Coordinates of C-alpha atoms in Angstrom, one line a residue:
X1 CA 0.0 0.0 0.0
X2 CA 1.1 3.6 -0.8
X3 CA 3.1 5.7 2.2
X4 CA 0.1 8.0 1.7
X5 CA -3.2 5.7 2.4
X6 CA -0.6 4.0 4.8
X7 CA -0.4 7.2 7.1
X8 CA -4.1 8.0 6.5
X9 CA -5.1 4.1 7.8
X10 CA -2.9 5.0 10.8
X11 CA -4.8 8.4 11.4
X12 CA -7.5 6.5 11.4
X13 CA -6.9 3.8 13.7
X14 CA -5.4 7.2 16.5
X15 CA -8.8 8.1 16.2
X16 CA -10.7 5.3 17.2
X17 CA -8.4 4.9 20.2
X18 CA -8.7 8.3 21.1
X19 CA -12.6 8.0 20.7
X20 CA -12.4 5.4 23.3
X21 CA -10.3 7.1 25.7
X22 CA -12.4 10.4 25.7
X23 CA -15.7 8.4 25.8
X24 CA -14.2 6.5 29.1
X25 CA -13.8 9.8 30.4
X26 CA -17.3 11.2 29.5
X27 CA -18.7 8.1 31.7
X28 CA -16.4 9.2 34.7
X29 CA -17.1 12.6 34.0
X30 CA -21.1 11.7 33.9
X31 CA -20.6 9.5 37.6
X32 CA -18.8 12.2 39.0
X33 CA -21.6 15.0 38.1
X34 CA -24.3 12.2 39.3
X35 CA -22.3 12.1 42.6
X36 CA -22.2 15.7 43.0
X37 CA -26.3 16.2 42.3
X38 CA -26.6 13.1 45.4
X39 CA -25.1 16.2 47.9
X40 CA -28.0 18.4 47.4
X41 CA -29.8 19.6 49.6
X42 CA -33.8 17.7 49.2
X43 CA -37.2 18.5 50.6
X44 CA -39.4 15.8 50.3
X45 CA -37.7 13.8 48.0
X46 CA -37.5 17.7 45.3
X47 CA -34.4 19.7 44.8
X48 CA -35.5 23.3 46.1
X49 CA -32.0 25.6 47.4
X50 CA -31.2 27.8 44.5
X51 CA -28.3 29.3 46.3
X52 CA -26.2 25.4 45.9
X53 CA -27.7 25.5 43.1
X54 CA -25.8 28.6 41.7
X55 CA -22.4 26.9 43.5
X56 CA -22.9 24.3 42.0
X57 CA -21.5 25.5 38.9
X58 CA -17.9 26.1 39.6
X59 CA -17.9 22.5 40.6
X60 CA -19.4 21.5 37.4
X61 CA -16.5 23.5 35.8
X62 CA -14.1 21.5 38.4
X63 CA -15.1 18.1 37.1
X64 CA -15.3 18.8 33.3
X65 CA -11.7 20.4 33.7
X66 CA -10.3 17.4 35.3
X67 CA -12.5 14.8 33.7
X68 CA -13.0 16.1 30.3
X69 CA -10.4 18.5 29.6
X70 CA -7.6 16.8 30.8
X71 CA -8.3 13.8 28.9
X72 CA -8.3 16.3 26.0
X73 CA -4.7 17.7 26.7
X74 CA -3.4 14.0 26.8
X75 CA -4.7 13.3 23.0
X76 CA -3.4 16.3 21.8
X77 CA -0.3 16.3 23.5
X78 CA 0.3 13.2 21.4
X79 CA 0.0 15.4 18.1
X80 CA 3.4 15.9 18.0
X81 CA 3.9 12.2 17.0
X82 CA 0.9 12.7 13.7
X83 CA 3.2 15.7 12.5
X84 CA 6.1 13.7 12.7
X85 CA 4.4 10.6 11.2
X86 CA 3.1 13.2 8.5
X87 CA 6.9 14.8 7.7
X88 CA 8.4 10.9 7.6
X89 CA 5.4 10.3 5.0
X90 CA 6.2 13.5 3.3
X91 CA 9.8 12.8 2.5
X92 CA 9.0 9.4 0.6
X93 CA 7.5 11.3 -1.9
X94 CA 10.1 14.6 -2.1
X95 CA 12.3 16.6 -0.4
X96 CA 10.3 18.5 1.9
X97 CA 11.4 21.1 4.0
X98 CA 10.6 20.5 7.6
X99 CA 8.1 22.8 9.8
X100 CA 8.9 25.2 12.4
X101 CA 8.0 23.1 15.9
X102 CA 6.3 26.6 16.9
X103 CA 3.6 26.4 14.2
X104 CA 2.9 22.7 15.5
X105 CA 2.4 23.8 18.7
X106 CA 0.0 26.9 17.3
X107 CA -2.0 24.0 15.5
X108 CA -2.0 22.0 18.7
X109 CA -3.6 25.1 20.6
X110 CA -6.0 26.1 18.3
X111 CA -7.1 22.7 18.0
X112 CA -7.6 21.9 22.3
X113 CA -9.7 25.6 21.7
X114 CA -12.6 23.7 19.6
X115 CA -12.6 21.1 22.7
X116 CA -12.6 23.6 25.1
X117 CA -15.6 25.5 23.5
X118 CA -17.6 21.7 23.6
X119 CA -16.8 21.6 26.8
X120 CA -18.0 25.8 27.8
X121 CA -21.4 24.9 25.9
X122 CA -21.6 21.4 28.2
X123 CA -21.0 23.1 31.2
X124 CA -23.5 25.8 30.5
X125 CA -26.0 22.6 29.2
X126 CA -25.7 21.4 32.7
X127 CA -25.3 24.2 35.0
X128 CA -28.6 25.5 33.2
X129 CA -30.2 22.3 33.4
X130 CA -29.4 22.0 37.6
X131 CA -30.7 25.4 37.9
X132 CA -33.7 25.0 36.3
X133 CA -34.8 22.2 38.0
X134 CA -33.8 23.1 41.4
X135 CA -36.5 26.5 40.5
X136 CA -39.1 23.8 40.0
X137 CA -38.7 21.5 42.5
X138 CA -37.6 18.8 40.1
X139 CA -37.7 15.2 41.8
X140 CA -34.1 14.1 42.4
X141 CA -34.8 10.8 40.1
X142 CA -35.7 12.9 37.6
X143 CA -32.9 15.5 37.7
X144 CA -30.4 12.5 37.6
X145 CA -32.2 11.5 34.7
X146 CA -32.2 15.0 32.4
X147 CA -28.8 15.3 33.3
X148 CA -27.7 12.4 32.1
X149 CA -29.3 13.1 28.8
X150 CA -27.5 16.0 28.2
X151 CA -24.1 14.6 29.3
X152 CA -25.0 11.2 27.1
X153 CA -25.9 13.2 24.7
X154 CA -25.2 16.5 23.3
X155 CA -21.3 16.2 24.8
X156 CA -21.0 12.5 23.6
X157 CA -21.8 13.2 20.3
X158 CA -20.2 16.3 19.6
X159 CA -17.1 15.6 21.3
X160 CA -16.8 12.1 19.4
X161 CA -16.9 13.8 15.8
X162 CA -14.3 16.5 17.2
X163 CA -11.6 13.5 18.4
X164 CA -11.6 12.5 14.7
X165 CA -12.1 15.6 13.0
X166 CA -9.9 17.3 15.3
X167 CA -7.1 15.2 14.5
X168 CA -7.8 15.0 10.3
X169 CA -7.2 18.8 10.3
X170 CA -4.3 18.9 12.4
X171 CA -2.9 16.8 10.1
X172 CA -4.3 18.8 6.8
X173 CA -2.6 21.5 8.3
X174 CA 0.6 19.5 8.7
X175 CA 0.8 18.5 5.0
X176 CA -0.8 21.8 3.6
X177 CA 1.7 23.9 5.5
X178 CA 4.8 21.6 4.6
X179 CA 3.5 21.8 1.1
X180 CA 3.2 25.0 0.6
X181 CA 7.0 25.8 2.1
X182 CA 8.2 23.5 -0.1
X183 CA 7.0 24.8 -3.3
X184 CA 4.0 22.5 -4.5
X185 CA 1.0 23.6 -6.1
X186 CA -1.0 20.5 -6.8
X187 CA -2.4 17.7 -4.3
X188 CA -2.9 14.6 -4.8
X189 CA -6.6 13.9 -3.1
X190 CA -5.5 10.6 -0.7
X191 CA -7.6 8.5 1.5
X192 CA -9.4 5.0 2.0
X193 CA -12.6 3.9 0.6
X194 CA -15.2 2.8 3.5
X195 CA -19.0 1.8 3.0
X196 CA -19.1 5.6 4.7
X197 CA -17.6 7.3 2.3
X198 CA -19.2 10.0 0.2
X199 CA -19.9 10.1 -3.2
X200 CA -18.2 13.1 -3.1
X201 CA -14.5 11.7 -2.1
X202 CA -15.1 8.7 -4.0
X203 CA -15.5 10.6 -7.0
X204 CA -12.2 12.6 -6.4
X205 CA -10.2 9.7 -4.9
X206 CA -6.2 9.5 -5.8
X207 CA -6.6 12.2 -8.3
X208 CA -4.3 15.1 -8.4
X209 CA -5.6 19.1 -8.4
X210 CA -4.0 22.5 -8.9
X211 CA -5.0 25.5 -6.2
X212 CA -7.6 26.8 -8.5
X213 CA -8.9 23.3 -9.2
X214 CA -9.6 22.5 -5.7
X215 CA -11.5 25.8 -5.0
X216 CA -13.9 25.3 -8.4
X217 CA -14.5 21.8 -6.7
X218 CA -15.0 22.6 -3.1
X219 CA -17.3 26.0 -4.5
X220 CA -20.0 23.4 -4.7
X221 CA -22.4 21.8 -1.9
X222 CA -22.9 18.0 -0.8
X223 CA -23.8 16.6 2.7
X224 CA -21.9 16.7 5.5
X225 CA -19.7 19.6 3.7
X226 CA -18.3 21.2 6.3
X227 CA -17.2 25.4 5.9
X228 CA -14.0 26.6 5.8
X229 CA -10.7 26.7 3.5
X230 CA -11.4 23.0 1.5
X231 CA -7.5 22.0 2.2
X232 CA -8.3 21.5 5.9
X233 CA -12.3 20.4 5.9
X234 CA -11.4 18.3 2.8
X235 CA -14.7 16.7 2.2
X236 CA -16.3 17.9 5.4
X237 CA -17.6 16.0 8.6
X238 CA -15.7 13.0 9.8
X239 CA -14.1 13.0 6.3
X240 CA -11.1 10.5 6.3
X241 CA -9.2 12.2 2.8
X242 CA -6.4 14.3 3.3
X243 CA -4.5 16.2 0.7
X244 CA -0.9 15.4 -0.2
X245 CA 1.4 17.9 -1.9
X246 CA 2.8 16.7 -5.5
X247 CA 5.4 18.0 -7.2
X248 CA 5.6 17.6 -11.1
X249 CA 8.8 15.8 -11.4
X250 CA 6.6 12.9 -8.9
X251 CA 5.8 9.5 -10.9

């Protein structure tokens, strides 16, 4: 198999391990909120003092931090190993000038920031959700029980799409950027074929496009396309193509 699909097989298997590790820490993260709600104060069996309510939030905030966020630092911490992975891949094909460490680290942070704003909307999600039904007088067994919806759901979901998304683009932006240092002006369109792949990508599959090319294509719509500059959303939403520099003199 090509160096190219071989390193975008790899990506893909990172994901699915980091998938797993951040959805182990959404269950701990879920327990531990749980565990905090079993502290309030109850009359009659009905949440009802607004004022722990209120508190209640910075220790949301707390556990997401430690739970969520840390677990979040650890995959992307392990970035650095994708860019060099990336840069070994690059050099089978060329010789391509290496990046600037501080740029990887500048993709590492702006990447932990998309996490981060997950986890500010989550927070909010529950914080709001605790409020509310402490206002109500919610029964306890039924707080537990809306709560856990939103942490099952909204964070689960979005957060699972990020951990592979998240690490697709950090590595478009590896190859993009060493690309464009080193000269190249067309991109080969790399990837594997799976029975969820879109018509879209299958279409364009291990064909090669200049700049212009790519932004004719990309100027037109499909689902799950996902905005922003095509070289880094590729085909959009869990997409599993990446784009590989080429230079002419390549076979």
């Amino acid at each position: 198999m090509a160096e190219d699909v071989d390193h975008v097989e790899e990506l893909a298997r990172i994901a699915k391990l980091n998938q797993e590790r951040l959805a182990a820490a959404l269950v701990t993260l879920e327990d531990r909120i749980t565990d905090l709600l079993a502290e309030a104060p109850l009359m009659d069996g009905q949440l009802f003092d607004l004022e722990w309510a209120i508190q209640a939030r910075s220790e949301i905030r707390k556990i997401v931090e430690e739970e969520y966020l840390t677990a979040v630092d650890g995959i992307i911490r392990e970035y650095q190993g994708v860019a060099l992975s990336a840069t070994e891949m690059l050099t089978s094909y060329g010789a391509f000038t290496k990046l600037d460490p501080r740029i990887i680290n500048q993709l590492q942070s702006l990447q932990f920031q998309g996490f981060q704003d997950i986890g500010s909307e989550y927070l909010d999600a529950i914080a709001k959700e605790v409020y509310q039904n402490t206002l109500t007088g919610r029964a306890f067994a039924e707080s537990v029980k809306t709560i856990k919806a939103v942490s099952g759901g909204r964070l689960a979901k979005y957060a699972n799409q990020q951990v592979h998304d998240s690490l697709m683009q950090f590595d478009a932006s590896i190859n993009i950027a060493i690309g464009k240092e080193s000269g190249a002006t067309k991109w080969k369109y790399v990837g594997r074929i799976i029975e969820t792949t879109r018509p879209f990508c299958r279409r364009h599959e291990g064909n090669t496009f200049t700049n212009e090319e790519i932004e004719e294509l990309w100027a037109g719509d499909w689902a799950g396309k996902a905005s922003g500059d095509p070289f880094i959303v590729r085909g959009g939403y869990n997409c599993g193509h990446q784009f590989r520099p080429v230079f002419d003199e390549e076979s």
